[in-house]
Amino acid sequence: MGVVEKIQEIEREMARTQKNKATEYHIGLLKAKLAKLRQQLLEPTGKGGAKGEGFDVMKSGDARVAMVGFPSVGKSTLLSSLTKTHSEAAGYEFTTLTCIPGVIEHEGAKIQLLDLPGIIEGAAQGKGRGRQVIAVAKTADLVLMMLDAGKSDQQRALLERELDSVGIRLNKKKPQIYVQIKKGGGVRFTHTVPLTHVNEKLIMHVLHEYKLFNADVVFREDATIDEFIDVLQGNRVYIPCLYVYNKVDCICIEEVDRLARLPHHVVISCEMNLNLDYLVDVIWDYLALGRSPEDGIILRRGATIEHCCHALHRTLAAQFRYAIVWGTSPKFSPQRVGIKHLLDHEDVVQIVKK
């Protein structure tokens, strides 16, 4: 039995197993086995066979945004509208067969926008070049999930399931779970908050499934067994996602209003050039970028003087003495600050070396 068949067999067993207290350990073990098989499917260990053609696009600019979606939802049209790059758009599916990069210039920053081929159901198992598409999406700082406003919400659920099955967690934070593998001493399980989804017995079952018999496990939040398995796998990526509904000119205004009010949602029409400027502003906010005025350096929100030093030169932080900051981050402007001072958008910084 192949890996795909094993995955399907476990999924069928999970579907027919009733979820209750008596079966939670069994389901937890099935989820652990499923995660291991999916990992094996994505990263085969065999030496035989030629490597498939990938979408190796060099990362450039200050951030990377990847567009994913089913065929013919308007990804290529959006790329052509927001950037100077032309991506072939037509009325038939699978017009785009490889990754096409473009650059959005906004607030002095250069944001790389990737037009990826359309995903089909079963992409996680490699259908329709799905593995290459998903591998590129894993390297992005933001995912734009392009959806057709005229179709059902099922399209979003299918795409989320494909991305989730390969370890891409959308609009989620990394679980506050600490796991330290040891050489001996057995398993020591502690938690700093009350747990409602897991218990020590279930954690032990999952650890043994991964052949881990000596480890320190600390839960710092009320996490689920799925989140614990994510931590054990260690290859999950947590990426912010914007759900972009295109073709809103084809639906009623009440439906447009409903979609626009949902969290992480933006409604646009590439055909009629509606709401594209707002979409770029939202992308900027989600990427949490900031810059200094007059074509200054671009840093992520929450950056400190130390990050600024590293962005300017790799040796500057070691030679740092103090900095003078003008802007909204200091208590008064200008202010002499240390290397851990948090910067705001459009701050002006003068760095003094030793």
mmCIF file of N, CA and C in Angstrom, residues 55-143:
data_model
loop_
_atom_site.group_PDB
_atom_site.id
_atom_site.type_symbol
_atom_site.label_atom_id
_atom_site.label_comp_id
_atom_site.label_asym_id
_atom_site.label_seq_id
_atom_site.Cartn_x
_atom_site.Cartn_y
_atom_site.Cartn_z
ATOM 1 N N PHE A 55 9.490 25.957 -9.028
ATOM 2 C CA PHE A 55 9.286 27.359 -9.353
ATOM 3 C C PHE A 55 10.307 28.168 -8.562
ATOM 4 N N ASP A 56 11.579 28.062 -8.903
ATOM 5 C CA ASP A 56 12.624 28.734 -8.149
ATOM 6 C C ASP A 56 12.657 30.208 -8.540
ATOM 7 N N VAL A 57 12.040 31.040 -7.725
ATOM 8 C CA VAL A 57 12.023 32.480 -7.962
ATOM 9 C C VAL A 57 12.799 33.144 -6.833
ATOM 10 N N MET A 58 13.837 33.888 -7.188
ATOM 11 C CA MET A 58 14.659 34.532 -6.176
ATOM 12 C C MET A 58 13.839 35.545 -5.397
ATOM 13 N N LYS A 59 14.000 35.516 -4.082
ATOM 14 C CA LYS A 59 13.285 36.457 -3.224
ATOM 15 C C LYS A 59 13.906 37.837 -3.407
ATOM 16 N N SER A 60 13.083 38.828 -3.667
ATOM 17 C CA SER A 60 13.589 40.185 -3.868
ATOM 18 C C SER A 60 12.638 41.164 -3.210
ATOM 19 N N GLY A 61 13.092 42.403 -3.090
ATOM 20 C CA GLY A 61 12.268 43.426 -2.462
ATOM 21 C C GLY A 61 12.253 43.298 -0.949
ATOM 22 N N ASP A 62 11.306 43.980 -0.335
ATOM 23 C CA ASP A 62 11.230 44.042 1.124
ATOM 24 C C ASP A 62 10.280 43.006 1.709
ATOM 25 N N ALA A 63 9.438 42.391 0.893
ATOM 26 C CA ALA A 63 8.511 41.355 1.366
ATOM 27 C C ALA A 63 8.015 40.576 0.156
ATOM 28 N N ARG A 64 7.491 39.372 0.425
ATOM 29 C CA ARG A 64 6.978 38.523 -0.660
ATOM 30 C C ARG A 64 5.522 38.167 -0.396
ATOM 31 N N VAL A 65 4.674 38.351 -1.402
ATOM 32 C CA VAL A 65 3.249 38.020 -1.333
ATOM 33 C C VAL A 65 2.937 36.988 -2.411
ATOM 34 N N ALA A 66 2.310 35.874 -2.017
ATOM 35 C CA ALA A 66 1.985 34.807 -2.963
ATOM 36 C C ALA A 66 0.473 34.732 -3.149
ATOM 37 N N MET A 67 0.041 34.704 -4.407
ATOM 38 C CA MET A 67 -1.385 34.551 -4.714
ATOM 39 C C MET A 67 -1.691 33.086 -4.981
ATOM 40 N N VAL A 68 -2.621 32.533 -4.227
ATOM 41 C CA VAL A 68 -3.067 31.161 -4.468
ATOM 42 C C VAL A 68 -4.564 31.177 -4.725
ATOM 43 N N GLY A 69 -5.028 30.188 -5.447
ATOM 44 C CA GLY A 69 -6.457 30.115 -5.737
ATOM 45 C C GLY A 69 -6.716 29.097 -6.820
ATOM 46 N N PHE A 70 -7.986 28.828 -7.051
ATOM 47 C CA PHE A 70 -8.373 27.917 -8.122
ATOM 48 C C PHE A 70 -8.153 28.603 -9.477
ATOM 49 N N PRO A 71 -8.137 27.837 -10.566
ATOM 50 C CA PRO A 71 -7.947 28.456 -11.887
ATOM 51 C C PRO A 71 -9.052 29.465 -12.216
ATOM 52 N N SER A 72 -8.672 30.475 -12.994
ATOM 53 C CA SER A 72 -9.615 31.469 -13.542
ATOM 54 C C SER A 72 -10.352 32.272 -12.482
ATOM 55 N N VAL A 73 -9.638 32.688 -11.423
ATOM 56 C CA VAL A 73 -10.258 33.570 -10.425
ATOM 57 C C VAL A 73 -9.733 34.998 -10.543
ATOM 58 N N GLY A 74 -8.756 35.240 -11.440
ATOM 59 C CA GLY A 74 -8.282 36.604 -11.670
ATOM 60 C C GLY A 74 -6.903 36.906 -11.125
ATOM 61 N N LYS A 75 -6.104 35.889 -10.807
ATOM 62 C CA LYS A 75 -4.763 36.143 -10.255
ATOM 63 C C LYS A 75 -3.871 36.873 -11.263
ATOM 64 N N SER A 76 -3.871 36.408 -12.505
ATOM 65 C CA SER A 76 -3.023 37.019 -13.530
ATOM 66 C C SER A 76 -3.463 38.451 -13.831
ATOM 67 N N THR A 77 -4.767 38.679 -13.851
ATOM 68 C CA THR A 77 -5.280 40.031 -14.101
ATOM 69 C C THR A 77 -4.890 40.973 -12.979
ATOM 70 N N LEU A 78 -4.941 40.490 -11.736
ATOM 71 C CA LEU A 78 -4.555 41.325 -10.593
ATOM 72 C C LEU A 78 -3.070 41.657 -10.651
ATOM 73 N N LEU A 79 -2.228 40.691 -10.995
ATOM 74 C CA LEU A 79 -0.794 40.942 -11.111
ATOM 75 C C LEU A 79 -0.522 42.019 -12.155
ATOM 76 N N SER A 80 -1.184 41.919 -13.292
ATOM 77 C CA SER A 80 -0.992 42.908 -14.363
ATOM 78 C C SER A 80 -1.504 44.287 -13.946
ATOM 79 N N SER A 81 -2.529 44.326 -13.075
ATOM 80 C CA SER A 81 -3.107 45.602 -12.644
ATOM 81 C C SER A 81 -2.255 46.303 -11.589
ATOM 82 N N LEU A 82 -1.643 45.524 -10.689
ATOM 83 C CA LEU A 82 -0.903 46.106 -9.565
ATOM 84 C C LEU A 82 0.574 46.312 -9.858
ATOM 85 N N THR A 83 1.117 45.611 -10.852
ATOM 86 C CA THR A 83 2.546 45.703 -11.161
ATOM 87 C C THR A 83 2.730 46.025 -12.638
ATOM 88 N N LYS A 84 3.999 46.212 -13.023
ATOM 89 C CA LYS A 84 4.330 46.483 -14.426
ATOM 90 C C LYS A 84 4.537 45.187 -15.215
ATOM 91 N N THR A 85 4.392 44.061 -14.526
ATOM 92 C CA THR A 85 4.571 42.759 -15.180
ATOM 93 C C THR A 85 3.278 42.340 -15.872
ATOM 94 N N HIS A 86 3.415 41.795 -17.064
ATOM 95 C CA HIS A 86 2.231 41.282 -17.772
ATOM 96 C C HIS A 86 2.160 39.777 -17.578
ATOM 97 N N SER A 87 1.033 39.309 -17.078
ATOM 98 C CA SER A 87 0.782 37.870 -16.935
ATOM 99 C C SER A 87 -0.400 37.513 -17.816
ATOM 100 N N GLU A 88 -0.209 36.525 -18.660
ATOM 101 C CA GLU A 88 -1.231 36.149 -19.645
ATOM 102 C C GLU A 88 -2.545 35.785 -18.952
ATOM 103 N N ALA A 89 -3.630 36.433 -19.353
ATOM 104 C CA ALA A 89 -4.960 36.150 -18.815
ATOM 105 C C ALA A 89 -5.887 35.794 -19.968
ATOM 106 N N ALA A 90 -6.700 34.763 -19.762
ATOM 107 C CA ALA A 90 -7.630 34.332 -20.801
ATOM 108 C C ALA A 90 -8.866 33.724 -20.154
ATOM 109 N N GLY A 91 -9.873 33.414 -20.965
ATOM 110 C CA GLY A 91 -11.135 32.899 -20.462
ATOM 111 C C GLY A 91 -11.135 31.422 -20.166
ATOM 112 N N TYR A 92 -9.983 30.756 -20.364
ATOM 113 C CA TYR A 92 -9.922 29.324 -20.093
ATOM 114 C C TYR A 92 -9.022 29.067 -18.894
ATOM 115 N N GLU A 93 -9.168 27.876 -18.285
ATOM 116 C CA GLU A 93 -8.427 27.558 -17.071
ATOM 117 C C GLU A 93 -6.972 27.187 -17.384
ATOM 118 N N PHE A 94 -6.102 27.319 -16.348
ATOM 119 C CA PHE A 94 -4.676 26.974 -16.421
ATOM 120 C C PHE A 94 -3.950 27.780 -17.498
ATOM 121 N N THR A 95 -4.278 29.093 -17.592
ATOM 122 C CA THR A 95 -3.530 29.980 -18.482
ATOM 123 C C THR A 95 -2.101 30.129 -17.971
ATOM 124 N N THR A 96 -1.936 30.261 -16.643
ATOM 125 C CA THR A 96 -0.616 30.370 -16.024
ATOM 126 C C THR A 96 -0.122 28.980 -15.648
ATOM 127 N N LEU A 97 1.067 28.622 -16.153
ATOM 128 C CA LEU A 97 1.614 27.290 -15.913
ATOM 129 C C LEU A 97 2.879 27.315 -15.069
ATOM 130 N N THR A 98 3.410 28.497 -14.778
ATOM 131 C CA THR A 98 4.588 28.610 -13.928
ATOM 132 C C THR A 98 4.435 29.839 -13.043
ATOM 133 N N CYS A 99 5.442 30.111 -12.200
ATOM 134 C CA CYS A 99 5.359 31.246 -11.281
ATOM 135 C C CYS A 99 5.834 32.521 -11.974
ATOM 136 N N ILE A 100 5.003 33.554 -11.951
ATOM 137 C CA ILE A 100 5.350 34.820 -12.596
ATOM 138 C C ILE A 100 5.456 35.907 -11.517
ATOM 139 N N PRO A 101 6.645 36.493 -11.322
ATOM 140 C CA PRO A 101 6.809 37.519 -10.289
ATOM 141 C C PRO A 101 6.573 38.926 -10.821
ATOM 142 N N GLY A 102 6.068 39.783 -9.948
ATOM 143 C CA GLY A 102 5.936 41.203 -10.228
ATOM 144 C C GLY A 102 6.299 41.992 -8.987
ATOM 145 N N VAL A 103 6.373 43.315 -9.107
ATOM 146 C CA VAL A 103 6.771 44.154 -7.971
ATOM 147 C C VAL A 103 5.756 45.270 -7.778
ATOM 148 N N ILE A 104 5.203 45.353 -6.548
ATOM 149 C CA ILE A 104 4.334 46.467 -6.157
ATOM 150 C C ILE A 104 5.201 47.509 -5.460
ATOM 151 N N GLU A 105 5.176 48.738 -5.932
ATOM 152 C CA GLU A 105 5.922 49.832 -5.290
ATOM 153 C C GLU A 105 4.931 50.668 -4.493
ATOM 154 N N HIS A 106 5.126 50.685 -3.169
ATOM 155 C CA HIS A 106 4.178 51.365 -2.282
ATOM 156 C C HIS A 106 4.922 51.897 -1.067
ATOM 157 N N GLU A 107 4.714 53.161 -0.743
ATOM 158 C CA GLU A 107 5.327 53.809 0.420
ATOM 159 C C GLU A 107 6.845 53.654 0.432
ATOM 160 N N GLY A 108 7.436 53.647 -0.754
ATOM 161 C CA GLY A 108 8.884 53.516 -0.849
ATOM 162 C C GLY A 108 9.386 52.094 -0.758
ATOM 163 N N ALA A 109 8.505 51.126 -0.535
ATOM 164 C CA ALA A 109 8.900 49.718 -0.424
ATOM 165 C C ALA A 109 8.618 48.992 -1.739
ATOM 166 N N LYS A 110 9.382 47.930 -1.969
ATOM 167 C CA LYS A 110 9.164 47.070 -3.126
ATOM 168 C C LYS A 110 8.678 45.721 -2.630
ATOM 169 N N ILE A 111 7.433 45.385 -2.966
ATOM 170 C CA ILE A 111 6.788 44.151 -2.506
ATOM 171 C C ILE A 111 6.689 43.195 -3.679
ATOM 172 N N GLN A 112 7.317 42.021 -3.547
ATOM 173 C CA GLN A 112 7.281 41.025 -4.614
ATOM 174 C C GLN A 112 5.944 40.290 -4.594
ATOM 175 N N LEU A 113 5.238 40.315 -5.722
ATOM 176 C CA LEU A 113 3.940 39.650 -5.857
ATOM 177 C C LEU A 113 4.093 38.493 -6.827
ATOM 178 N N LEU A 114 3.720 37.286 -6.388
ATOM 179 C CA LEU A 114 3.882 36.084 -7.203
ATOM 180 C C LEU A 114 2.539 35.580 -7.701
ATOM 181 N N ASP A 115 2.451 35.413 -9.012
ATOM 182 C CA ASP A 115 1.259 34.812 -9.631
ATOM 183 C C ASP A 115 1.550 33.329 -9.822
ATOM 184 N N LEU A 116 0.895 32.488 -9.012
ATOM 185 C CA LEU A 116 1.131 31.043 -9.049
ATOM 186 C C LEU A 116 0.050 30.346 -9.865
ATOM 187 N N PRO A 117 0.368 29.197 -10.461
ATOM 188 C CA PRO A 117 -0.665 28.451 -11.198
ATOM 189 C C PRO A 117 -1.834 28.068 -10.295
ATOM 190 N N GLY A 118 -2.986 27.892 -10.877
ATOM 191 C CA GLY A 118 -4.184 27.554 -10.111
ATOM 192 C C GLY A 118 -4.059 26.219 -9.400
ATOM 193 N N ILE A 119 -4.539 26.181 -8.158
ATOM 194 C CA ILE A 119 -4.534 24.939 -7.369
ATOM 195 C C ILE A 119 -5.816 24.169 -7.674
ATOM 196 N N ILE A 120 -5.696 22.852 -7.738
ATOM 197 C CA ILE A 120 -6.885 22.008 -7.871
ATOM 198 C C ILE A 120 -6.990 21.132 -6.634
ATOM 199 N N GLU A 121 -8.162 20.553 -6.431
ATOM 200 C CA GLU A 121 -8.348 19.670 -5.281
ATOM 201 C C GLU A 121 -7.409 18.467 -5.396
ATOM 202 N N GLY A 122 -6.700 18.173 -4.306
ATOM 203 C CA GLY A 122 -5.703 17.115 -4.319
ATOM 204 C C GLY A 122 -4.297 17.638 -4.562
ATOM 205 N N ALA A 123 -4.128 18.971 -4.493
ATOM 206 C CA ALA A 123 -2.805 19.575 -4.735
ATOM 207 C C ALA A 123 -1.772 19.088 -3.733
ATOM 208 N N ALA A 124 -2.199 18.832 -2.495
ATOM 209 C CA ALA A 124 -1.264 18.386 -1.464
ATOM 210 C C ALA A 124 -0.645 17.039 -1.812
ATOM 211 N N GLN A 125 -1.318 16.229 -2.631
ATOM 212 C CA GLN A 125 -0.759 14.956 -3.072
ATOM 213 C C GLN A 125 0.006 15.080 -4.385
ATOM 214 N N GLY A 126 0.157 16.345 -4.867
ATOM 215 C CA GLY A 126 0.945 16.570 -6.070
ATOM 216 C C GLY A 126 0.137 16.766 -7.337
ATOM 217 N N LYS A 127 -1.185 16.743 -7.268
ATOM 218 C CA LYS A 127 -2.004 16.920 -8.472
ATOM 219 C C LYS A 127 -1.875 18.355 -8.988
ATOM 220 N N GLY A 128 -1.806 18.489 -10.316
ATOM 221 C CA GLY A 128 -1.780 19.805 -10.931
ATOM 222 C C GLY A 128 -0.591 20.646 -10.502
ATOM 223 N N ARG A 129 0.576 20.039 -10.317
ATOM 224 C CA ARG A 129 1.792 20.718 -9.878
ATOM 225 C C ARG A 129 1.577 21.400 -8.525
ATOM 226 N N GLY A 130 0.696 20.792 -7.729
ATOM 227 C CA GLY A 130 0.330 21.400 -6.455
ATOM 228 C C GLY A 130 1.477 21.524 -5.482
ATOM 229 N N ARG A 131 2.400 20.538 -5.474
ATOM 230 C CA ARG A 131 3.503 20.595 -4.516
ATOM 231 C C ARG A 131 4.396 21.801 -4.752
ATOM 232 N N GLN A 132 4.692 22.095 -6.043
ATOM 233 C CA GLN A 132 5.541 23.244 -6.345
ATOM 234 C C GLN A 132 4.865 24.552 -5.942
ATOM 235 N N VAL A 133 3.563 24.653 -6.227
ATOM 236 C CA VAL A 133 2.815 25.860 -5.873
ATOM 237 C C VAL A 133 2.844 26.075 -4.370
ATOM 238 N N ILE A 134 2.568 25.020 -3.605
ATOM 239 C CA ILE A 134 2.497 25.127 -2.157
ATOM 240 C C ILE A 134 3.875 25.397 -1.565
ATOM 241 N N ALA A 135 4.940 24.832 -2.165
ATOM 242 C CA ALA A 135 6.297 25.076 -1.678
ATOM 243 C C ALA A 135 6.660 26.551 -1.785
ATOM 244 N N VAL A 136 6.246 27.203 -2.863
ATOM 245 C CA VAL A 136 6.512 28.638 -3.006
ATOM 246 C C VAL A 136 5.681 29.432 -2.004
ATOM 247 N N ALA A 137 4.436 29.030 -1.793
ATOM 248 C CA ALA A 137 3.566 29.730 -0.838
ATOM 249 C C ALA A 137 4.159 29.694 0.565
ATOM 250 N N LYS A 138 4.888 28.630 0.897
ATOM 251 C CA LYS A 138 5.503 28.520 2.226
ATOM 252 C C LYS A 138 6.577 29.578 2.467
ATOM 253 N N THR A 139 7.155 30.106 1.399
ATOM 254 C CA THR A 139 8.224 31.102 1.544
ATOM 255 C C THR A 139 7.695 32.529 1.598
ATOM 256 N N ALA A 140 6.387 32.704 1.498
ATOM 257 C CA ALA A 140 5.811 34.050 1.427
ATOM 258 C C ALA A 140 5.638 34.661 2.812
ATOM 259 N N ASP A 141 5.619 35.985 2.847
ATOM 260 C CA ASP A 141 5.324 36.723 4.071
ATOM 261 C C ASP A 141 3.824 36.959 4.231
ATOM 262 N N LEU A 142 3.093 36.838 3.137
ATOM 263 C CA LEU A 142 1.639 37.016 3.143
ATOM 264 C C LEU A 142 1.049 36.193 2.009
ATOM 265 N N VAL A 143 -0.076 35.526 2.276
ATOM 266 C CA VAL A 143 -0.793 34.769 1.249
ATOM 267 C C VAL A 143 -2.052 35.540 0.860
#
